[in-house]
Coordinates of C-alpha atoms and ligand atoms in Angstrom, one line a residue:
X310 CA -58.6 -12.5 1.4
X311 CA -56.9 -14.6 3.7
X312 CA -54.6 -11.7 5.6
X313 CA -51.5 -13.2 6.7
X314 CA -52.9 -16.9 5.7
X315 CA -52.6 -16.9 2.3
X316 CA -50.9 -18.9 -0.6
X317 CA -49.7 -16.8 -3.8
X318 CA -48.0 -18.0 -6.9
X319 CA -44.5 -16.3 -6.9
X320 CA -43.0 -17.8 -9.5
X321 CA -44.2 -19.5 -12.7
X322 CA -45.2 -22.9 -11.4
X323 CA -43.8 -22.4 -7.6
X324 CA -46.5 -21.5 -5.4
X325 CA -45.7 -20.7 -1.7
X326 CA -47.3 -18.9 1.5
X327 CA -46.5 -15.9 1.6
X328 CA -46.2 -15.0 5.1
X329 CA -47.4 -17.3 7.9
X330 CA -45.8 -20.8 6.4
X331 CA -46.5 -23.2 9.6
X332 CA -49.6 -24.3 11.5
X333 CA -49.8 -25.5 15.4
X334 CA -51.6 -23.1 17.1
X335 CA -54.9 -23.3 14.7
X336 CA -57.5 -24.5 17.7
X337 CA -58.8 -28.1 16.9
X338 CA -62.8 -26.8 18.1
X339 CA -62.0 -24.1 15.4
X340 CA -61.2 -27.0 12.8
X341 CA -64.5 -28.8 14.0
X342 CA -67.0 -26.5 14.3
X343 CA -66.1 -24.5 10.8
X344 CA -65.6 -27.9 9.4
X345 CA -62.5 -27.1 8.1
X346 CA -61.4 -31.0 7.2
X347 CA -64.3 -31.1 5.2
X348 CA -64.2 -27.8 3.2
X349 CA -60.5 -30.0 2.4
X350 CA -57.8 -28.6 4.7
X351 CA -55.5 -31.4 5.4
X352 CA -52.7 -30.1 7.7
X353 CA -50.0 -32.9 8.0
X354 CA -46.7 -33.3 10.2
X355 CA -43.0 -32.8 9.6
X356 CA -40.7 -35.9 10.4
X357 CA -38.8 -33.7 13.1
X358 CA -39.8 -30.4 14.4
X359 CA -36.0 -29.1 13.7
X360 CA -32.9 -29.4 12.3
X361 CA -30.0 -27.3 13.6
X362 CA -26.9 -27.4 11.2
X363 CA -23.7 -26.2 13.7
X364 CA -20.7 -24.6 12.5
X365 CA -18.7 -27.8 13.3
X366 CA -20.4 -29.5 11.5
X367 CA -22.1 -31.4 13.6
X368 CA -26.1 -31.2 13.7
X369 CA -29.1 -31.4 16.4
X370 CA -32.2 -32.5 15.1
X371 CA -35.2 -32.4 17.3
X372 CA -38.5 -34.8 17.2
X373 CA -39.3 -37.9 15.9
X374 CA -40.1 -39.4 19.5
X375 CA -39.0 -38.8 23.3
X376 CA -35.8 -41.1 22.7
X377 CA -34.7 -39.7 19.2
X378 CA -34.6 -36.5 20.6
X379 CA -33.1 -38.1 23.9
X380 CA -30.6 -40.0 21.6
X381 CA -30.1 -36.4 19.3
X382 CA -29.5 -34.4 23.0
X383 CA -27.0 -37.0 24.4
X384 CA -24.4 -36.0 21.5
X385 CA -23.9 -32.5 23.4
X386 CA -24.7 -33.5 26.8
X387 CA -26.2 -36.6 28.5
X388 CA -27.9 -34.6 31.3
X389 CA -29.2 -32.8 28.6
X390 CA -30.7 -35.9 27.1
X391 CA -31.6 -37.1 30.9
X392 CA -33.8 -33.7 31.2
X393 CA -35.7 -34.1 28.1
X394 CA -38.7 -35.9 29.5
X395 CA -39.1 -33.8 32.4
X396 CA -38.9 -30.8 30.4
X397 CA -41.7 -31.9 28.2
X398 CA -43.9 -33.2 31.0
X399 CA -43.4 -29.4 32.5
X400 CA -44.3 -28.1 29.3
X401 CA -47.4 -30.1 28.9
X402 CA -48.8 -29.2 32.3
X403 CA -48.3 -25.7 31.7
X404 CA -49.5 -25.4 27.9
X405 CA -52.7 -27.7 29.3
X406 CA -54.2 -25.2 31.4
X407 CA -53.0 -22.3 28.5
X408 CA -55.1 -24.3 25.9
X409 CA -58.1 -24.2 28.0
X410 CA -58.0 -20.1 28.8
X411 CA -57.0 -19.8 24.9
X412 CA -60.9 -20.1 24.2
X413 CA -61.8 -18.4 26.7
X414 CA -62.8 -14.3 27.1
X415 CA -60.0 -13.3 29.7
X416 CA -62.2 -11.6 33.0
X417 CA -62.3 -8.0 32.1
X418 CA -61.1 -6.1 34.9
X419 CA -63.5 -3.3 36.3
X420 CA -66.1 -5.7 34.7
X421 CA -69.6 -7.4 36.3
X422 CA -70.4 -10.6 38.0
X423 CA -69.7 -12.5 34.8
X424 CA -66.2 -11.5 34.6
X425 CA -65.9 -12.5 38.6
X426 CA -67.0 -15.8 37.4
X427 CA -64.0 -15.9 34.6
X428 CA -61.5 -14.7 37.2
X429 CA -62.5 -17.4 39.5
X430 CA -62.7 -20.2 37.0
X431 CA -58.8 -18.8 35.6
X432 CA -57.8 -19.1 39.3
X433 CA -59.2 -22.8 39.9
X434 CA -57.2 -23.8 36.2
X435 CA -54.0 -22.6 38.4
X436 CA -54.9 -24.1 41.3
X437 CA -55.5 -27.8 39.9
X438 CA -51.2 -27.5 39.3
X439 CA -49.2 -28.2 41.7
X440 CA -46.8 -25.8 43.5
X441 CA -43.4 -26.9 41.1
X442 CA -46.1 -26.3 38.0
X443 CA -47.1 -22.9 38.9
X444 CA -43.7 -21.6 39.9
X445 CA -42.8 -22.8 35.8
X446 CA -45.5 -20.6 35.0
X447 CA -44.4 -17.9 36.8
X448 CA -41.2 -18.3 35.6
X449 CA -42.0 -18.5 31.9
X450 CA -44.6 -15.4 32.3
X451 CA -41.4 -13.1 33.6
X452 CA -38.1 -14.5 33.2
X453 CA -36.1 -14.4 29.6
X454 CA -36.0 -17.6 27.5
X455 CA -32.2 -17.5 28.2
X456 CA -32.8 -17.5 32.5
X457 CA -35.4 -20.2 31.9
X458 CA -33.8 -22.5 29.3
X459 CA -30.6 -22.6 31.5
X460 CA -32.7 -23.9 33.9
X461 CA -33.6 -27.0 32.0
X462 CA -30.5 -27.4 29.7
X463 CA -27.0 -27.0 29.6
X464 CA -25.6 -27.4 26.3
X465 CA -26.1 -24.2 23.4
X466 CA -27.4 -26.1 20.6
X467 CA -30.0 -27.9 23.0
X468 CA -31.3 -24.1 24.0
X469 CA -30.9 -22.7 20.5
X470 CA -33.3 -25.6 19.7
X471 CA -36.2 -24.2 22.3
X472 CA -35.1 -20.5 22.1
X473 CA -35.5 -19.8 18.5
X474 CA -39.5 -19.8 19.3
X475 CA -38.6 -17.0 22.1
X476 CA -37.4 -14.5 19.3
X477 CA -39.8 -15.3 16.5
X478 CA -41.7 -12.2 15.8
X479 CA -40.4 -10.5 18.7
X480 CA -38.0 -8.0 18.3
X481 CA -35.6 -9.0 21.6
X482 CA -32.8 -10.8 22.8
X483 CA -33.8 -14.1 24.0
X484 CA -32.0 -12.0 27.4
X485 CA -34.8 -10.1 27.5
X486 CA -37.3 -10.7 30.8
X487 CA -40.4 -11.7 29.0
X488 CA -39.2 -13.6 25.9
X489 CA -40.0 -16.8 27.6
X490 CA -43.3 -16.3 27.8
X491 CA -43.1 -16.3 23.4
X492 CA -41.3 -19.4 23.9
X493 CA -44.4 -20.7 25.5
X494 CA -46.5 -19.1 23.0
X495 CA -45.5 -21.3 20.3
X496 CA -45.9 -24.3 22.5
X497 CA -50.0 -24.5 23.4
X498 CA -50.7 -25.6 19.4
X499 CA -51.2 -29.2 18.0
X500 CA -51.6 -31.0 14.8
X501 CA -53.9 -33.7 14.4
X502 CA -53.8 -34.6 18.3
X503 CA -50.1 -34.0 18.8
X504 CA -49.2 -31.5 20.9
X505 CA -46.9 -29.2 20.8
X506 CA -46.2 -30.4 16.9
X507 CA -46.0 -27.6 14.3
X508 CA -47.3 -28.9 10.6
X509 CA -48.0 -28.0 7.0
X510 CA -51.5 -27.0 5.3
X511 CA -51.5 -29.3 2.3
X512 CA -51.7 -26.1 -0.4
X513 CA -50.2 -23.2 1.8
X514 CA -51.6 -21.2 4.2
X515 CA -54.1 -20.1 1.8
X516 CA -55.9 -23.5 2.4
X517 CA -56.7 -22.5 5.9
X518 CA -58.2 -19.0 4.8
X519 CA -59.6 -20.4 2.1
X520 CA -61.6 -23.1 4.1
X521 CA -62.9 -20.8 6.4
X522 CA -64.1 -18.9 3.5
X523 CA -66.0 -21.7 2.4
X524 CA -67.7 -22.1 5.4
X525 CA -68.8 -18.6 6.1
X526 CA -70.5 -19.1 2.2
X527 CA -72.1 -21.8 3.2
X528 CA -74.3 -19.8 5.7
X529 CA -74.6 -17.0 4.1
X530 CA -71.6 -14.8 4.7
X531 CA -71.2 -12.5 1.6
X532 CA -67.2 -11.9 1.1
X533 CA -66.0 -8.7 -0.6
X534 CA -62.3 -8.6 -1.2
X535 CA -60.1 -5.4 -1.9
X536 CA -62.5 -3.8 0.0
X537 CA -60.5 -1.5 2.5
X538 CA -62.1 -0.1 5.5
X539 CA -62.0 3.6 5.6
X540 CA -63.8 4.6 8.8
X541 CA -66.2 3.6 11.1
X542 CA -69.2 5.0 11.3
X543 CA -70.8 5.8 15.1
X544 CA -74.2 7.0 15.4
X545 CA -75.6 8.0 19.3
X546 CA -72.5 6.5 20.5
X547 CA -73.3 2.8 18.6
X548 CA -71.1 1.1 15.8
X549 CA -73.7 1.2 12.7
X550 CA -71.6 0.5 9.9
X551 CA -68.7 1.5 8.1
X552 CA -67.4 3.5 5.0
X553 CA -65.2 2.1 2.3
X554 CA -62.3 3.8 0.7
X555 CA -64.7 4.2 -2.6
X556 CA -66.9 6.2 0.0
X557 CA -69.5 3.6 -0.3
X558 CA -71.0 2.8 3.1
X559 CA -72.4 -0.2 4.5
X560 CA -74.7 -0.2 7.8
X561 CA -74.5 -2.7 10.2
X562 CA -75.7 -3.8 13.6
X563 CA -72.5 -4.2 15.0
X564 CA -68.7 -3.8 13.5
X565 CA -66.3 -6.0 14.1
X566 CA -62.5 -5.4 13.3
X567 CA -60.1 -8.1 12.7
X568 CA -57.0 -5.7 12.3
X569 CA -54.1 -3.9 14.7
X570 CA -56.4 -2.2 17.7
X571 CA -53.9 0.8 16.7
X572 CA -55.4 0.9 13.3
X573 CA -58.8 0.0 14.5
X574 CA -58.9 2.8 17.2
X575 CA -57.0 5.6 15.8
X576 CA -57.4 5.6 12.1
X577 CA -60.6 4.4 11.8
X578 CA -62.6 6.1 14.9
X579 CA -63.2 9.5 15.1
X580 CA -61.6 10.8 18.4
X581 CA -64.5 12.1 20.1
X582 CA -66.1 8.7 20.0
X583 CA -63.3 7.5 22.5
X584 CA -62.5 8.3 26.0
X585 CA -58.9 10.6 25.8
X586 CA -57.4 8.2 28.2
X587 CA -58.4 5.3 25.8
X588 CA -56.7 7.2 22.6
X589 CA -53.8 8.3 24.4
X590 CA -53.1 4.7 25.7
X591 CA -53.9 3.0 22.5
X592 CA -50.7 5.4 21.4
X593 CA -48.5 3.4 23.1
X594 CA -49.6 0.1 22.5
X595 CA -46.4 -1.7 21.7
X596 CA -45.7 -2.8 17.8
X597 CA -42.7 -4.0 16.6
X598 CA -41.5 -7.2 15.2
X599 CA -37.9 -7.4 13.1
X600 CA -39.0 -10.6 10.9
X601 CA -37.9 -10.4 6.6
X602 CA -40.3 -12.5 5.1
X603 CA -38.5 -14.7 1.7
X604 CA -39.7 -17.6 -0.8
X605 CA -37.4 -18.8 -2.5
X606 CA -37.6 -21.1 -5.9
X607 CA -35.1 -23.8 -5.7
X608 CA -33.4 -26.1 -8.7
X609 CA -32.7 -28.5 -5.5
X610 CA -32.5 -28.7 -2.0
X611 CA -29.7 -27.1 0.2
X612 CA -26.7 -29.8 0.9
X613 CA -26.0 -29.1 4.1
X614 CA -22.2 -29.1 5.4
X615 CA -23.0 -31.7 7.9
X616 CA -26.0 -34.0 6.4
X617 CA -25.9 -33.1 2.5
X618 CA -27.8 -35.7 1.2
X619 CA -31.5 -35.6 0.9
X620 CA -33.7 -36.8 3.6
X621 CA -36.8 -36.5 6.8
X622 CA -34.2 -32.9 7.5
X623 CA -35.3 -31.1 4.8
X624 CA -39.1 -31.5 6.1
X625 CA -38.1 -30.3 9.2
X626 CA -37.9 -26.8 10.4
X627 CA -34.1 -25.7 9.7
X628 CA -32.9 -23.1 11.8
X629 CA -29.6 -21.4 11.3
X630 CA -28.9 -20.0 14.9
X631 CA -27.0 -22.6 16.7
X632 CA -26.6 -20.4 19.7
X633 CA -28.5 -17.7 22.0
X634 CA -25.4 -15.7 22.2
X635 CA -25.8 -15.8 18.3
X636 CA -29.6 -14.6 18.6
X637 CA -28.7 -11.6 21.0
X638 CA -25.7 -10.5 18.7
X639 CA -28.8 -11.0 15.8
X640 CA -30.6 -8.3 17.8
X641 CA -27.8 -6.5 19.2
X642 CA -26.9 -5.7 15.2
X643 CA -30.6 -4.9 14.3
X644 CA -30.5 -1.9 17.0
X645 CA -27.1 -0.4 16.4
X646 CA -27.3 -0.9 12.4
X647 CA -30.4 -1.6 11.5
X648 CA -30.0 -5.5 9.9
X649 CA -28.5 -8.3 11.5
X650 CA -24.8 -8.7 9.8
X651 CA -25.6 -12.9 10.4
X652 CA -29.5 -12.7 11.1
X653 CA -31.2 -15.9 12.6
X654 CA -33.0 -17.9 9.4
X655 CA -35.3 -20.4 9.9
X656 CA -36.0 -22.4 6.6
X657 CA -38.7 -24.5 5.7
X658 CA -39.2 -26.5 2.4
X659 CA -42.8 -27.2 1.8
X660 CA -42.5 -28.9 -1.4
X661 CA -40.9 -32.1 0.4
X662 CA -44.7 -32.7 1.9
X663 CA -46.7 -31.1 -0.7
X664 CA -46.1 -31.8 -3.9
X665 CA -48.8 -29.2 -5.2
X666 CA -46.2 -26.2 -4.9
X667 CA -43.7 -26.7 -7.1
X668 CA -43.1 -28.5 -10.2
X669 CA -41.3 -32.4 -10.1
X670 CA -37.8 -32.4 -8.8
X671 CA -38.0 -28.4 -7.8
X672 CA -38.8 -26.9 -4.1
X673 CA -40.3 -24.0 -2.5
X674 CA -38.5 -22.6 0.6
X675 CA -40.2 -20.2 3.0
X676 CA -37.2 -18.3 5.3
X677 CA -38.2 -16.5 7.9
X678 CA -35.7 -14.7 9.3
X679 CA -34.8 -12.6 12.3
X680 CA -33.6 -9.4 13.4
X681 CA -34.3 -6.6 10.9
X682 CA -35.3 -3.0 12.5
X683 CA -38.8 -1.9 11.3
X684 CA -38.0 1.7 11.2
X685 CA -34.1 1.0 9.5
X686 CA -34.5 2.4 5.8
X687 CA -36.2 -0.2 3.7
X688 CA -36.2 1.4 0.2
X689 CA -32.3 1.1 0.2
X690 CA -31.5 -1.7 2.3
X691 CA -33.5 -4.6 1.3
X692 CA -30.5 -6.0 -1.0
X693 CA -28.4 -5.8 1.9
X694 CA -30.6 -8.3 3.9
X695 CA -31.2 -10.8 1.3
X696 CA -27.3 -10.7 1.0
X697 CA -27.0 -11.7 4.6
X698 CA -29.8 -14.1 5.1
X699 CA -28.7 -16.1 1.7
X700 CA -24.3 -15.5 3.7
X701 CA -26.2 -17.5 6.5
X702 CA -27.9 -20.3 4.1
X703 CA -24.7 -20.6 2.0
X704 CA -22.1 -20.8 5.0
X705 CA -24.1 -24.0 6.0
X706 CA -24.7 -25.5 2.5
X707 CA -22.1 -24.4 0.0
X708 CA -23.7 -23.8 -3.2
X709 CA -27.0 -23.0 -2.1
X710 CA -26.9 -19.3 -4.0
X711 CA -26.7 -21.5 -7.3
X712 CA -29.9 -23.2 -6.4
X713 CA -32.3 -20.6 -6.6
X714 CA -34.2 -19.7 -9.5
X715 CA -36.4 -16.9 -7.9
X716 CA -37.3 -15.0 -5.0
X717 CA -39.5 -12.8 -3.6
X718 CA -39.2 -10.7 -0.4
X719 CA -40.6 -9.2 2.3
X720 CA -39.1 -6.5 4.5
X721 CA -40.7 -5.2 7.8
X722 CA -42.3 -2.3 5.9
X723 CA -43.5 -4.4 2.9
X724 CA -45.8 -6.4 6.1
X725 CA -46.6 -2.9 7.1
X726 CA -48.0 -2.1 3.5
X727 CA -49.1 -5.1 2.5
X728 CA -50.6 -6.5 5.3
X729 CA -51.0 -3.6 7.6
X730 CA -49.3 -4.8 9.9
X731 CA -48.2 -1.6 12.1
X732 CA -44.3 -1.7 12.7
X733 CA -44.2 -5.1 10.7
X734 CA -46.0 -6.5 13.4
X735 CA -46.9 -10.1 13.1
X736 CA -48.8 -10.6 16.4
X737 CA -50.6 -7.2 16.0
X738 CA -48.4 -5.7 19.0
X739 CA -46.1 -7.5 21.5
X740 CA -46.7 -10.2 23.1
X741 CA -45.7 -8.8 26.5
X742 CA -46.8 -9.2 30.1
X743 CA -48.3 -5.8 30.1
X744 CA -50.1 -6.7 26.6
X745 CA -51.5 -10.2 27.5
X746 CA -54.9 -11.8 28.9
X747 CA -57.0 -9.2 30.6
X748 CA -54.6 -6.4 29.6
X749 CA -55.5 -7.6 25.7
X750 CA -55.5 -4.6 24.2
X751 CA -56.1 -2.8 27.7
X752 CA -57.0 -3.4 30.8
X753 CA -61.0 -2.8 30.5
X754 CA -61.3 -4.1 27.3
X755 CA -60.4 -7.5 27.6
X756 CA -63.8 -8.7 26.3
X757 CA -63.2 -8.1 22.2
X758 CA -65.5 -5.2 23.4
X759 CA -64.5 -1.3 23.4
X760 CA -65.3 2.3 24.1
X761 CA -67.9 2.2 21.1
X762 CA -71.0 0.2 21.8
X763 CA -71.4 -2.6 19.1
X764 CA -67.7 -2.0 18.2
X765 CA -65.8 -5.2 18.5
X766 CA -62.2 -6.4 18.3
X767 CA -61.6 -10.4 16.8
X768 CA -57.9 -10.1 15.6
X769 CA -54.8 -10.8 16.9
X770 CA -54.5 -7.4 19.2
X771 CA -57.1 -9.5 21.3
X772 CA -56.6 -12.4 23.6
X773 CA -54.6 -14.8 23.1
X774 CA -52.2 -12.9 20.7
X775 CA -51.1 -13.9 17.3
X776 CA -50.5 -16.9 15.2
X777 CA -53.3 -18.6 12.8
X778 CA -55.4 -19.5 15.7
X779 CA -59.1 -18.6 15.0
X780 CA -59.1 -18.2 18.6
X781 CA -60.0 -14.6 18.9
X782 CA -62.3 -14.5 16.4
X783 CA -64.3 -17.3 17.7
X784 CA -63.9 -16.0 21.4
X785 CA -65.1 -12.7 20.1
X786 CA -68.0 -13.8 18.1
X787 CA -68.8 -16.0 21.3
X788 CA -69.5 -12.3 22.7
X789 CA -71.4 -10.5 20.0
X790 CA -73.7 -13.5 20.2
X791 CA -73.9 -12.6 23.6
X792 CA -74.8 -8.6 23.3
X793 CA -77.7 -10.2 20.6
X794 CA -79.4 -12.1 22.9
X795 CA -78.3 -15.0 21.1
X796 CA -77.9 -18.5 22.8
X797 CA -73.7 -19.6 21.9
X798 CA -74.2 -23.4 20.4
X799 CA -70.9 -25.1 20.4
X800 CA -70.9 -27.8 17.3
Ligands
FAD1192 C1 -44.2 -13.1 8.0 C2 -45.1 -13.8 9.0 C3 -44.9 -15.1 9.4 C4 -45.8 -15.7 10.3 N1 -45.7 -17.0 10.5 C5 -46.6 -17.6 11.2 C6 -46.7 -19.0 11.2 O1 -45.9 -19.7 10.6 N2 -47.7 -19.6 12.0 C7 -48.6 -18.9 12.7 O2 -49.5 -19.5 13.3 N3 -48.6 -17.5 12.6 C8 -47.7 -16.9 11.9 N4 -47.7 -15.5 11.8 C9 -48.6 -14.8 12.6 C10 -50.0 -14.9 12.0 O3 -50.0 -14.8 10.6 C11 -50.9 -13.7 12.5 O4 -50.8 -13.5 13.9 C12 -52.3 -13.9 12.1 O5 -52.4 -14.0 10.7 C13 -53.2 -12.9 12.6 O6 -54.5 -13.1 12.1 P1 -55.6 -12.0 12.1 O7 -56.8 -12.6 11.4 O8 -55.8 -11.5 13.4 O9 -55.0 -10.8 11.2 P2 -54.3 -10.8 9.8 O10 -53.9 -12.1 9.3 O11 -53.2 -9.7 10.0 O12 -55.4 -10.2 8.8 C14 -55.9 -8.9 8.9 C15 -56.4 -8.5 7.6 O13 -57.1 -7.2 7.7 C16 -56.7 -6.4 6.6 N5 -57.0 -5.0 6.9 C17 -56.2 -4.2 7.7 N6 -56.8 -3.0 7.6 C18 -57.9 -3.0 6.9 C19 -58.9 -2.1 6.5 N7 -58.8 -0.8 6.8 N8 -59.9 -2.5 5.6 C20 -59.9 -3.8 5.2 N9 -59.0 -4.7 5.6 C21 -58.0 -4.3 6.4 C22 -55.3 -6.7 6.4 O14 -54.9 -6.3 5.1 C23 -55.3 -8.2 6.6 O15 -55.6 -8.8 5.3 C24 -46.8 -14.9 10.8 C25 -47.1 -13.6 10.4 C26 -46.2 -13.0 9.5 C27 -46.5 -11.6 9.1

């Protein structure tokens, strides 16, 4: 239970997410009105976003405050530090009116009045920024994070800093037209009223799953695990239930899927319940993400070249790119032979703000770590990888190798089987222009509705995209409440 939100013991006494490892993007109303808090999820903050060991042993760490990071920025460049503010202020503007369409259903084109209504209201969020604002919306929509970082800043660790987010999950150069608009992606989240901030769920990611769990007990939801979906079944053209892989079958009013639309539409719909055109575009609905998923055990934290001792950097996020040029040779690698041969690592060690994952004096370390082909041959080459994520780790903190006890890993085809997660997918398909908003899975079907009457969509394939949000599912059951006749009450 739980999906990519869940916490697993990987070690004797180390317990760890085991694949999403951060939260931001989880929507405060979704906290609220599932009563999250109160079914104990306690999601606190890092004491800087990141930490950015360089080669020359120097270091950038970002967060803290405006003038930390202003102070942090000036050691590269002091227009660097100068633009801060501005950046952030554009950043807020935009990611304001993103929040507010996140919970939203985006107009479905070729829809009704309703939908009108939706395209209008978008349009008038637009229109309330002013002409500089909506150009940097345009430009973070189109451009790469590269083209719209250089923009802004001017020195490499300052963009490697803001870039990182355009490559997570995304199998691209941050070159590539479109990888700012995952930069931007990453940026419309907040803990506990800070936007912008990424944090920790006190227990793992399994704390956020298992709170929602709780609540959908406590009226009445009956939860069956290790359950998989086999088909759907459609009767006179209506969703009416489904069968399980044990052949049992359970009818239903409506079904709602929560998984890849490939999955949901092509291996679980017989063909002739879906328009050709539908099928044969679903076929091409983009998937592929190069991320290797590791938890490590550690005897001790890393001591890094440039800040060895222990301190608020080990809380942060540590990433191990210092330079975009680095990331596009990271993907560059990934496409020619299959694994980065010095892949981009992000570290984070958990244990240093929750002391229920590891025993006293030890650490957890979630790495998630970028580019790794989907479709390069994971039952030899898995080895290889480790070898060059823990090359990256121990060329920044000598010794490192010596500090782990254990570690468990995750290539792009273990997602795929584990989580079915098509093409290791962690957004359930790209988070592209052409994949966005009203063309969430297609153009048509922007609504969590599809082909199938009573057939819905609530995962990630569905507006806004991935991350722990609960933002489709809430937008989706917003919808089915609707096709019930059923007045939507907001706690
Ligand atoms: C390695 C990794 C790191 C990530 N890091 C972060 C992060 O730090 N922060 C963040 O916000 N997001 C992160 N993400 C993205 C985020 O986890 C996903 O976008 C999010 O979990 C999507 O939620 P979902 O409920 O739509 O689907 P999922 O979490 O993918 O859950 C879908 C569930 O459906 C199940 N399923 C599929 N087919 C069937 C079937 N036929 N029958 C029954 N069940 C089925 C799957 O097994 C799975 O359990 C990460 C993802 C991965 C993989």
């Amino acid at each position: 239970m739980g999906g990519a939100a869940v916490t697993e013991e990987f070690h004797p006494g180390f317990r760890n997410s085991v694949a999403s490892y951060t939260v931001s993007l989880l929507q405060p109303k979704v906290i609220r009105e599932l009563r999250l808090a109160q079914h104990g999820l306690r999601i606190v903050e890092r004491p800087y976003s990141n930490f950015l060991p360089l080669d020359d042993g120097r270091y950038l760490r970002v967060g803290g405050g405006q003038e930390a990071t202003q102070r942090e920025f000036a050691k590269f460049s002091a227009r660097d530090a100068e633009r801060l503010p501005a950046y952030w202020a554009m950043l807020e503007r935009v990611t304001d009116v993103l929040r507010e369409l996140v919970l939203e259903c985006p107009p479905n084109v070729g829809g009704g009045l309703l939908d009108l209504v939706r395209a209008a209201q978008a349009g008038r969020r637009v229109k309330r920024l002013d002409m500089e604002a909506r150009r940097d919306l345009l430009a973070l929509f189109t451009q790469s994070a590269a083209e719209f970082l250089d923009g802004w800043f001017e020195s490499e660790p300052v963009r490697a800093a803001f870039g990182f987010d355009s490559v997570v999950g995304s199998f691209a150069s941050p070159y590539h037209p479109g990888t700012a608009y995952v930069l931007l992606h990453h940026c419309f989240g907040e803990v506990n009223g800070r936007k912008g901030v990424w944090g920790h769920a006190i227990g793992g990611m399994g704390a956020v799953s298992g709170a929602i769990a709780a609540e959908a007990r406590a009226r009445g939801v009956e939860i069956e695990v290790d359950a998989p979906v086999a088909q759907v079944i459609v009767k006179d053209g209506k969703a009416a239930g489904v069968v399980l892989g044990d052949g049992r079958e359970i009818a239903g009013r409506s079904v709602i899927g929560n998984l890849n639309p490939k999955l949901l539409y092509l291996k679980m719909v017989a063909r002739e319940h879906l328009p050709p055109e539908f099928s044969a575009r679903m076929e091409r609905w983009k998937c592929a993400s190069a991320s290797f998923r590791m938890n490590l055990a550690l005897d001790a934290l890393p001591r890094f070249n440039c800040l060895p001792e222990a301190g608020p950097h080990h809380a942060s996020g540590i990433i191990l790119a210092p330079a975009l040029d680095y990331m596009d040779r990271a993907y560059l690698d990934a496409r020619e032979h299959g694994i980065a041969r010095a892949p981009i690592v992000e570290m984070v060690i958990p244990s240093t703000l929750d002391e229920s994952l590891a025993p006293r004096g030890k650490h957890v370390a979630s790495l998630f770590c970028q580019h790794f082909a989907p479709d390069a041959n994971w039952v030899t080459r898995k080895d290889e990888a480790i070898e060059r994520i823990f090359g990256v780790i121990e060329s920044h903190a000598p010794g490192f190798r010596h500090s782990v006890i254990a570690h468990s890993a995750l290539s792009p085809a273990d997602l795929e089987r584990e989580f079915s997660l098509v093409g290791g997918d962690i957004f359930h398909g790209q988070l592209s222009l052409d994949q966005l908003w009203s063309a969430r899975p297609m153009l048509g079907y922007a609504d969590y509705r599809s082909p199938v009457e009573g057939l819905y969509l609530c995962g990630a394939g569905a507006h806004p995209g991935g991350g722990v949000t609960g933002a489709p599912g809430r937008n989706c059951a917003r919808e089915v409440a609707r096709d019930f006749g059923r007045r939507w009450r907001s706690r």
